[in-house]
Every structure is written in C-alpha cells, then in structure tokens.
Amino acid sequence: MNSISIKKWMAFAGLTWLTYVIFHALSLLNFHFGKGGFNGFYAEFDQTPIYYLMLAVLAFSFALHVVIAVSRQLKNNAAMGDKYHHTYPKAIPRFVAWGGASTLFGFIVFHFWQMQLLDKTDLYQQMFNIFTQPVMLLIYVFGVITLSAHLHHALTSVLQTLGITSRRYDLLVIILISILMLSFASVPVSVIYA
Ligand code: HEM
C-alpha cells in the first residue's frame, strides 16, 4: 500500500472517532436534564448489541490509527536521518505533538476502564463521585485539552490535504471543537457548582 492510501486509512479511523466523540459529547448533555434523563439514556444504550458493535468499531479504529501513526513516524525518522530534529507541522516541536498524542492515548485508556469498572446502577451519582475528587478533575481537564489540540491539528491537516486552506474552514474547525469542549466541560462544571 502506498503512503497516500495509508494516510487515508488513518484519517478514516480518526473520523470514525470524531463521529463517536460528537455523539458522546452531545449525549453527555443529558446530564443537565437530571438523574432520570441521564441514567435513563445510558440504561437504554448500555449493553445493547449496538453498544458492543460501537465498542468493537472504536477499538479497531483506535488500534489502526495508532499503529499507522507510529509506523509512519518511524519511517519518516529513518528516511530523514540527521533532519530528524526538524520541527513538525507549523513549528510544533515533535516531542510536543507526540507528548500530546500520548497523553490523549493514556486518558482514553484510563477513562474507558474507569467507566467499565463503575457501578452503573446510578451513573449520574457516579459523575459526582468522580468530579468531586481534585485529581480526577485534573486528569479530565488534561484529557479534554489534549483532545482539542489533537483535533485541531488533525482536522486542519485533513483540510490541507484536501486543498482547503480558507480561513472560513479554520473558523468552522474552531467552532466545532469549542462546542465539543464546552459539552464535555459542562458535566464537571455543573458538579462543582451543584
Ligand atoms: C468530562 C468529560 C467526559 C465525561 C463526563 C464522560 C463520561 C462518560 C460516561 C458517563 C461514560 C459511560 C457510558 C456508559 O456507561 O456507557 C463514558 C464512556 C466512554 N467515554 Fe467518556 N466522558 C468524557 C470525556 C470523554 C472523552 C474526551 C473521550 C474520548 C476522546 C471519551 C471516551 C469514552 C469512551 C470510549 C467510552 C466507552 C464507550 C461508551 O460507553 O460510550 N470520553 N464517558
């Protein structure tokens, strides 16, 4: 497979996750309709065949995205030799880009297992149990910030690959990311101010 089609698979896997992240952020808004709305939504969705299918698709896309990203980087390093220390898109140092991606990776793995291990009989109350712990707040703040930086970098790169460089699309990317971040942040913020 040539490097363009490999890049397309990576973008496809990333866009699968973006679709899920939009769905996840918007479904978390049920939190603001109280215990009944939030618990009711997840009770209907959890452990259904669609839920397991979604998890399988997410796990596959996650693995595909990470494996392609790491192997492309290793190939680039080998090809570049001495130029290895050059900066990476738009003057973001390579270690910052990879540090951010690794933090996001760690956050997703941590968050997924934390959610799987919860007692789901009252998920609404569990959000209070989690977000009243300062360390958890810190982990989630880092997770959501690294997600927004990663999405910004990924979406602007995809647009650039498609030859779309207009400022209007940059603005659309920023608006989309802001809506996602505000939706995610709305859960811990309303726990803190409850
Ligand atoms: C403050 C932010 C967030 C909150 C309050 C939150 C809350 C939740 C809740 C309540 C569940 C359990 C749903 C269930 O029982 O099925 C869940 C699952 C999950 N979350 Fe999050 N989440 C947040 C951020 C994120 C982010 C940023 C990502 C990924 C980039 C993410 C990825 C996942 C995944 C993969 C699952 C397992 C699949 C699922 O149940 O939907 N979450 N999250």
XYZ file of N, CA and C and ligand atoms in Angstrom:
625
model
N 0.836 -1.206 0.000
C 0.000 0.000 0.000
C 0.872 1.258 0.000
N 0.542 2.266 -0.868
C 1.383 3.456 -0.854
C 1.022 4.368 0.320
N 1.893 5.404 0.540
C 1.719 6.191 1.761
C 0.451 7.042 1.746
N -0.057 7.393 0.514
C -1.298 8.189 0.460
C -2.472 7.357 0.953
N -2.557 6.069 0.509
C -3.718 5.301 0.942
C -3.597 4.930 2.421
N -2.366 4.782 2.929
C -2.202 4.522 4.361
C -2.690 5.732 5.148
N -2.348 6.930 4.641
C -2.771 8.166 5.308
C -4.303 8.272 5.307
N -4.911 7.812 4.186
C -6.379 7.850 4.098
C -7.006 6.947 5.156
N -6.418 5.756 5.361
C -6.944 4.847 6.388
C -6.834 5.473 7.779
N -5.710 6.189 7.982
C -5.516 6.837 9.286
C -6.578 7.921 9.494
N -6.828 8.704 8.416
C -7.837 9.761 8.503
C -9.221 9.144 8.701
N -9.491 8.024 8.035
C -10.793 7.363 8.154
C -11.022 6.902 9.600
N -9.959 6.301 10.202
C -10.065 5.836 11.590
C -10.270 7.026 12.532
N -9.563 8.121 12.240
C -9.710 9.332 13.074
C -11.114 9.902 12.953
N -11.670 9.890 11.729
C -13.011 10.455 11.542
C -14.084 9.577 12.200
N -13.818 8.272 12.272
C -14.743 7.377 12.994
C -14.801 7.803 14.461
N -13.610 8.091 15.027
C -13.553 8.540 16.419
C -14.202 9.906 16.597
N -14.000 10.776 15.591
C -14.608 12.109 15.692
C -16.138 11.980 15.745
N -16.682 11.084 14.925
C -18.137 10.869 14.925
C -18.585 10.424 16.328
N -17.817 9.458 16.897
C -18.167 8.989 18.246
C -18.055 10.132 19.266
N -16.979 10.928 19.171
C -16.752 11.995 20.161
C -17.901 13.017 20.107
N -18.405 13.312 18.879
C -19.529 14.246 18.762
C -20.762 13.634 19.441
N -21.005 12.358 19.144
C -22.146 11.655 19.749
C -22.016 11.650 21.278
N -20.796 11.344 21.766
C -20.556 11.235 23.212
C -20.765 12.593 23.899
N -20.174 13.644 23.305
C -20.277 14.985 23.920
C -21.745 15.416 23.980
N -22.480 15.173 22.882
C -23.879 15.615 22.873
C -24.727 14.775 23.823
N -24.428 13.459 23.920
C -25.253 12.642 24.825
C -24.973 12.980 26.290
N -23.762 13.513 26.578
C -23.481 13.911 27.968
C -24.351 15.095 28.399
N -24.902 15.827 27.409
C -25.757 16.974 27.757
C -27.024 16.515 28.486
N -27.349 15.213 28.368
C -28.473 14.656 29.139
C -28.276 14.865 30.635
N -27.033 15.048 31.034
C -26.721 15.259 32.458
C -27.514 16.435 33.027
N -27.749 17.438 32.150
C -28.419 18.654 32.627
C -29.936 18.482 32.721
N -30.440 17.304 32.329
C -31.864 17.029 32.492
C -32.105 16.198 33.743
N -31.073 16.080 34.572
C -31.221 15.404 35.866
C -30.967 13.909 35.794
N -31.084 13.310 37.003
C -30.753 11.895 37.178
C -31.526 10.980 36.220
N -32.855 11.226 36.142
C -33.715 10.348 35.330
C -33.280 10.337 33.871
N -33.074 11.538 33.316
C -32.718 11.651 31.896
C -31.379 10.995 31.604
N -30.397 11.263 32.459
C -29.031 10.760 32.236
C -28.977 9.238 32.404
N -29.452 8.766 33.577
C -29.402 7.319 33.814
C -30.260 6.573 32.798
N -31.410 7.171 32.448
C -32.328 6.533 31.500
C -31.671 6.363 30.142
N -30.984 7.405 29.674
C -30.327 7.344 28.360
C -29.309 6.206 28.333
N -28.417 6.162 29.367
C -27.360 5.151 29.345
C -27.913 3.750 29.609
N -29.003 3.666 30.427
C -29.580 2.343 30.698
C -30.114 1.742 29.395
N -30.671 2.592 28.526
C -31.224 2.067 27.267
C -30.137 1.696 26.267
N -29.015 2.400 26.372
C -27.959 2.241 25.373
C -26.940 1.154 25.747
N -26.604 1.109 27.065
C -25.564 0.186 27.548
C -25.916 -1.271 27.289
N -24.904 -2.024 26.996
C -25.025 -3.474 26.837
C -26.030 -3.941 25.793
N -26.361 -3.066 24.844
C -27.190 -3.475 23.714
C -26.227 -3.940 22.610
N -26.733 -4.693 21.612
C -25.821 -5.115 20.519
C -25.171 -3.912 19.842
N -25.920 -2.794 19.698
C -25.355 -1.590 19.058
C -24.174 -1.062 19.878
N -24.305 -1.113 21.203
C -23.237 -0.627 22.089
C -21.958 -1.451 21.877
N -22.123 -2.790 21.846
C -20.940 -3.642 21.667
C -20.332 -3.486 20.274
N -21.212 -3.278 19.284
C -20.709 -3.059 17.925
C -19.894 -1.759 17.898
N -20.434 -0.725 18.562
C -19.740 0.566 18.620
C -18.358 0.399 19.288
N -18.317 -0.356 20.407
C -17.031 -0.561 21.095
C -16.032 -1.277 20.184
N -16.528 -2.280 19.433
C -15.635 -3.038 18.548
C -15.087 -2.122 17.452
N -15.961 -1.298 16.851
C -15.520 -0.384 15.790
C -14.510 0.614 16.361
N -14.792 1.122 17.582
C -13.877 2.096 18.203
C -12.518 1.464 18.486
N -12.533 0.233 19.017
C -11.263 -0.424 19.367
C -10.432 -0.653 18.100
N -11.112 -1.110 17.035
C -10.401 -1.378 15.778
C -9.824 -0.076 15.209
N -10.643 0.996 15.173
C -10.161 2.270 14.596
C -9.033 2.856 15.439
N -9.138 2.705 16.750
C -8.115 3.224 17.666
C -6.770 2.542 17.361
N -6.813 1.207 17.283
C -5.584 0.441 17.029
C -5.009 0.820 15.661
N -5.883 0.890 14.651
C -5.437 1.227 13.291
C -4.768 2.602 13.260
N -5.429 3.573 13.892
C -4.937 4.957 13.913
C -3.549 5.027 14.573
N -3.419 4.360 15.733
C -2.156 4.423 16.484
C -1.042 3.687 15.733
N -1.343 2.487 15.230
C -0.303 1.699 14.537
C 0.203 2.469 13.308
N -0.725 3.052 12.521
C -0.288 3.786 11.323
C 0.529 5.019 11.732
N 0.063 5.754 12.765
C 0.776 6.975 13.187
C 2.205 6.627 13.607
N 2.341 5.579 14.432
C 3.678 5.220 14.929
C 4.558 4.721 13.779
N 3.996 3.872 12.901
C 4.867 3.334 11.847
C 5.262 4.417 10.850
N 4.358 5.376 10.560
C 4.737 6.473 9.642
C 5.861 7.306 10.253
N 5.738 7.538 11.573
C 6.766 8.350 12.235
C 8.122 7.651 12.192
N 8.119 6.334 12.469
C 9.379 5.587 12.464
C 10.005 5.605 11.065
N 9.122 5.475 10.048
C 9.606 5.503 8.660
C 10.189 6.883 8.333
N 9.500 7.941 8.742
C 9.996 9.308 8.497
C 11.330 9.530 9.178
N 11.443 9.049 10.429
C 12.704 9.228 11.165
C 13.848 8.572 10.414
N 13.589 7.335 9.949
C 14.638 6.601 9.248
C 14.996 7.328 7.955
N 13.969 7.842 7.245
C 14.220 8.489 5.958
C 14.928 9.823 6.133
N 14.645 10.505 7.254
C 15.197 11.853 7.427
C 16.605 11.882 7.990
N 17.013 10.807 8.648
C 18.360 10.776 9.202
C 18.637 11.970 10.078
N 19.614 12.789 9.685
C 20.033 13.929 10.500
C 18.958 14.977 10.656
N 18.022 15.045 9.693
C 16.997 16.094 9.758
C 15.940 15.761 10.806
N 16.122 14.649 11.515
C 15.165 14.158 12.498
C 14.715 15.243 13.481
N 15.638 16.187 13.786
C 15.301 17.179 14.802
C 14.513 18.365 14.279
N 14.180 18.315 12.981
C 13.396 19.435 12.446
C 12.029 19.497 13.107
N 11.425 20.715 13.111
C 10.122 20.856 13.755
C 9.042 20.195 12.922
N 7.891 19.934 13.555
C 6.819 19.149 12.979
C 5.579 20.033 12.901
N 4.684 19.803 11.924
C 3.822 20.799 11.307
C 3.687 22.119 12.044
N 3.771 23.138 11.250
C 3.583 24.505 11.719
C 4.398 24.794 12.978
N 5.657 24.374 12.975
C 6.597 24.710 14.043
C 6.226 24.148 15.414
N 5.391 23.082 15.459
C 5.132 22.438 16.750
C 6.254 21.417 16.925
N 7.071 21.519 18.007
C 8.148 20.539 18.167
C 7.566 19.122 18.221
N 8.313 18.202 17.631
C 7.858 16.806 17.552
C 7.499 16.235 18.930
N 8.335 16.554 19.943
C 8.058 15.951 21.256
C 6.762 16.494 21.858
N 6.371 17.737 21.459
C 5.102 18.293 21.978
C 3.942 17.550 21.315
N 4.040 17.379 19.970
C 2.975 16.686 19.241
C 2.806 15.255 19.775
N 3.932 14.547 19.949
C 3.842 13.163 20.418
C 3.495 13.081 21.900
N 3.948 14.076 22.675
C 3.595 14.120 24.106
C 2.088 14.280 24.252
N 1.514 15.179 23.439
C 0.067 15.418 23.483
C -0.700 14.173 23.067
N -0.253 13.534 21.967
C -0.953 12.342 21.472
C -0.867 11.209 22.508
N 0.294 11.091 23.182
C 0.431 10.019 24.182
C -0.439 10.292 25.403
N -0.535 11.581 25.795
C -1.396 11.916 26.934
C -2.851 11.571 26.596
N -3.259 11.900 25.362
C -4.626 11.598 24.934
C -4.862 10.090 24.937
N -3.882 9.355 24.437
C -3.960 7.889 24.419
C -4.169 7.375 25.861
N -3.309 7.862 26.773
C -3.384 7.436 28.179
C -4.734 7.789 28.785
N -5.235 8.994 28.458
C -6.512 9.429 29.008
C -7.648 8.515 28.531
N -7.655 8.210 27.224
C -8.761 7.399 26.686
C -8.757 6.006 27.329
N -7.563 5.407 27.461
C -7.475 4.070 28.066
C -7.945 4.143 29.534
N -7.451 5.160 30.260
C -7.825 5.316 31.671
C -9.333 5.506 31.810
N -9.872 6.457 31.027
C -11.295 6.802 31.136
C -12.187 5.609 30.765
N -11.795 4.889 29.701
C -12.595 3.745 29.264
C -12.700 2.723 30.401
N -11.542 2.385 31.023
C -11.572 1.367 32.073
C -12.272 1.882 33.316
N -12.082 3.169 33.617
C -12.777 3.733 34.788
C -14.289 3.575 34.600
N -14.790 3.856 33.375
C -16.216 3.759 33.106
C -16.697 2.310 33.148
N -15.848 1.386 32.637
C -16.262 -0.028 32.634
C -16.369 -0.578 34.057
N -15.520 -0.041 34.972
C -15.484 -0.597 36.323
C -16.510 0.040 37.259
N -17.215 1.077 36.774
C -18.185 1.763 37.633
C -19.404 0.900 37.884
N -20.036 1.150 39.036
C -21.337 0.540 39.277
C -22.349 1.414 38.529
N -22.936 0.830 37.449
C -23.755 1.644 36.543
C -25.198 1.818 37.037
N -25.506 1.345 38.272
C -26.912 1.471 38.702
C -27.302 2.936 38.864
N -26.325 3.793 39.194
C -26.623 5.231 39.271
C -25.426 6.005 38.687
N -25.392 6.054 37.373
C -24.264 6.695 36.668
C -24.207 8.191 36.984
N -25.381 8.775 37.182
C -25.467 10.213 37.484
C -24.706 10.508 38.785
N -24.964 9.697 39.815
C -24.277 9.880 41.103
C -22.773 9.617 40.946
N -22.427 8.675 40.067
C -21.008 8.359 39.850
C -20.246 9.562 39.299
N -20.933 10.402 38.489
C -20.277 11.612 37.963
C -19.910 12.536 39.128
N -20.790 12.589 40.138
C -20.494 13.406 41.328
C -19.323 12.799 42.090
N -19.329 11.464 42.237
C -18.235 10.810 42.975
C -16.889 11.076 42.302
N -16.895 11.095 40.967
C -15.635 11.296 40.235
C -15.194 12.760 40.294
N -16.110 13.667 39.926
C -15.675 15.059 39.739
C -15.591 15.879 41.027
N -15.829 15.246 42.175
C -15.556 15.960 43.420
C -14.142 15.623 43.917
N -13.426 14.790 43.150
C -12.021 14.497 43.508
C -11.104 15.384 42.662
N -10.307 16.261 43.297
C -9.447 17.172 42.533
C -8.549 16.458 41.526
N -8.018 15.277 41.898
C -7.103 14.584 40.981
C -7.837 14.161 39.700
N -9.096 13.767 39.861
C -9.889 13.364 38.684
C -10.165 14.578 37.791
N -10.464 15.699 38.452
C -10.706 16.928 37.682
C -9.492 17.241 36.820
N -8.325 17.115 37.441
C -7.071 17.414 36.741
C -6.874 16.477 35.543
N -7.127 15.186 35.772
C -6.966 14.197 34.689
C -7.916 14.531 33.530
N -9.171 14.860 33.863
C -10.150 15.136 32.808
C -9.846 16.454 32.093
N -9.356 17.467 32.846
C -9.003 18.735 32.206
C -7.886 18.483 31.188
N -6.864 17.712 31.598
C -5.767 17.386 30.681
C -6.274 16.601 29.481
N -7.142 15.631 29.742
C -7.682 14.790 28.672
C -8.410 15.624 27.631
N -9.283 16.528 28.111
C -10.102 17.306 27.188
C -9.243 18.352 26.445
N -8.256 18.922 27.132
C -7.378 19.894 26.448
C -6.549 19.193 25.366
N -5.989 18.023 25.693
C -5.174 17.337 24.673
C -6.060 16.878 23.514
N -7.311 16.509 23.826
C -8.216 16.120 22.731
C -8.451 17.309 21.796
N -8.664 18.506 22.376
C -8.952 19.645 21.495
C -7.728 20.012 20.660
N -6.520 19.941 21.244
C -5.311 20.258 20.472
C -5.123 19.228 19.348
N -5.341 17.958 19.685
C -5.170 16.884 18.704
C -6.174 17.043 17.558
N -7.431 17.341 17.909
C -8.461 17.512 16.874
C -8.138 18.700 15.976
N -7.648 19.773 16.594
C -7.339 20.969 15.807
C -6.244 20.652 14.788
N -5.181 20.004 15.277
C -4.068 19.639 14.393
C -4.552 18.680 13.293
N -5.350 17.652 13.700
C -5.783 16.631 12.737
C -6.725 17.219 11.691
N -7.713 17.997 12.138
C -8.697 18.500 11.179
C -8.088 19.517 10.221
N -7.186 20.376 10.723
C -6.567 21.339 9.799
C -5.644 20.611 8.804
N -4.984 19.527 9.270
C -4.136 18.757 8.339
C -4.985 18.097 7.259
N -6.139 17.514 7.672
C -7.003 16.850 6.688
C -7.483 17.875 5.662
N -7.890 19.058 6.143
C -8.365 20.093 5.221
C -7.253 20.495 4.254
N -6.029 20.610 4.806
C -4.890 20.997 3.974
C -4.633 19.942 2.890
N -4.714 18.644 3.302
C -4.514 17.556 2.332
C -5.555 17.640 1.218
N -6.779 18.058 1.593
C -7.835 18.162 0.583
C -7.734 19.462 -0.212
N -6.718 20.263 0.117
C -6.502 21.521 -0.621
C -7.386 22.658 -0.127
N -8.015 22.470 1.062
C -8.893 23.524 1.597
C -8.114 24.314 2.637
N -7.757 25.543 2.294
C -6.922 26.304 3.234
C -7.617 27.595 3.675
N -8.881 27.751 3.255
C -9.572 29.005 3.567
C -9.723 29.213 5.086
N -9.650 30.479 5.509
C -9.771 30.833 6.925
C -11.148 30.474 7.469
N -12.154 30.490 6.536
C -13.523 30.204 6.965
C -13.615 28.784 7.544
N -12.891 27.825 6.908
C -12.924 26.444 7.387
C -12.161 26.297 8.693
N -11.093 27.088 8.838
C -10.347 27.088 10.109
C -11.276 27.501 11.236
N -12.095 28.517 10.932
C -13.036 29.021 11.927
C -14.071 27.941 12.262
N -14.542 27.220 11.220
C -15.526 26.146 11.448
C -14.943 25.061 12.363
N -13.644 24.735 12.131
C -12.972 23.731 12.970
C -12.947 24.210 14.422
N -12.612 25.490 14.611
C -12.531 26.032 15.973
C -13.917 26.031 16.635
N -14.955 26.348 15.848
C -16.313 26.356 16.418
C -16.725 24.933 16.830
N -16.441 23.953 15.939
C -16.798 22.557 16.256
C -16.091 22.102 17.539
N -14.775 22.381 17.628
C -14.004 21.949 18.799
C -14.523 22.645 20.059
N -14.867 23.934 19.937
C -15.358 24.661 21.112
C -16.675 24.062 21.610
N -17.562 23.687 20.661
C -18.842 23.089 21.076
C -18.585 21.776 21.824
N -17.651 20.966 21.281
C -17.337 19.688 21.932
C -16.772 19.901 23.331
N -15.796 20.845 23.429
C -15.145 21.071 24.717
C -16.138 21.587 25.757
N -17.018 22.510 25.313
C -17.994 23.061 26.262
C -18.954 21.964 26.730
N -19.335 21.077 25.814
C -20.254 19.989 26.202
C -19.581 19.072 27.217
N -18.314 18.693 26.952
C -17.604 17.831 27.910
C -17.444 18.553 29.247
N -16.986 19.811 29.181
C -16.700 20.540 30.426
C -17.965 20.780 31.242
N -19.130 20.812 30.559
C -20.364 21.166 31.270
C -20.683 20.175 32.402
N -20.234 18.891 32.255
C -20.543 17.904 33.306
C -19.741 18.203 34.587
N -18.383 18.229 34.531
C -17.649 18.564 35.767
C -17.991 19.944 36.316
N -18.204 20.920 35.428
C -18.502 22.280 35.918
C -19.824 22.266 36.697
N -20.829 21.551 36.195
C -22.094 21.580 36.946
C -22.005 20.757 38.225
N -21.093 19.775 38.277
C -20.880 19.048 39.541
C -20.256 19.998 40.571
N -19.252 20.770 40.120
C -18.550 21.667 41.043
C -19.512 22.713 41.602
N -20.382 23.230 40.729
C -21.266 24.317 41.179
C -22.631 23.835 41.661
N -22.781 22.507 41.832
C -24.092 21.981 42.275
C -24.361 22.363 43.730
C -15.720 15.438 31.091
C -15.659 14.648 30.071
C -16.287 13.275 29.970
C -17.292 12.700 30.707
C -18.075 13.315 31.855
C -17.500 11.363 30.185
C -18.450 10.477 30.658
C -18.612 9.181 30.219
C -19.610 8.262 30.702
C -20.658 8.583 31.756
C -19.409 7.069 30.068
C -20.121 5.756 30.366
C -21.192 5.476 29.458
C -21.729 4.101 29.655
O -21.920 3.625 30.740
O -21.940 3.505 28.647
C -18.297 7.243 29.157
C -17.782 6.278 28.327
C -16.815 6.485 27.396
N -16.149 7.663 27.131
Fe -16.399 9.409 28.097
N -16.637 11.149 29.145
C -15.871 12.288 28.979
C -14.887 12.507 28.032
C -14.505 11.588 27.092
C -13.542 11.847 26.059
C -12.823 13.185 25.843
C -13.416 10.675 25.351
C -12.582 10.336 24.164
C -11.888 11.083 23.433
C -14.299 9.703 25.938
C -14.427 8.397 25.532
C -15.254 7.462 26.112
C -15.331 6.064 25.694
C -14.509 5.425 24.570
C -16.308 5.454 26.492
C -16.783 3.968 26.425
C -17.876 3.841 25.410
C -19.206 4.394 25.914
O -19.707 3.896 26.911
O -19.719 5.351 25.285
N -14.957 10.297 26.987
N -17.837 8.542 29.267
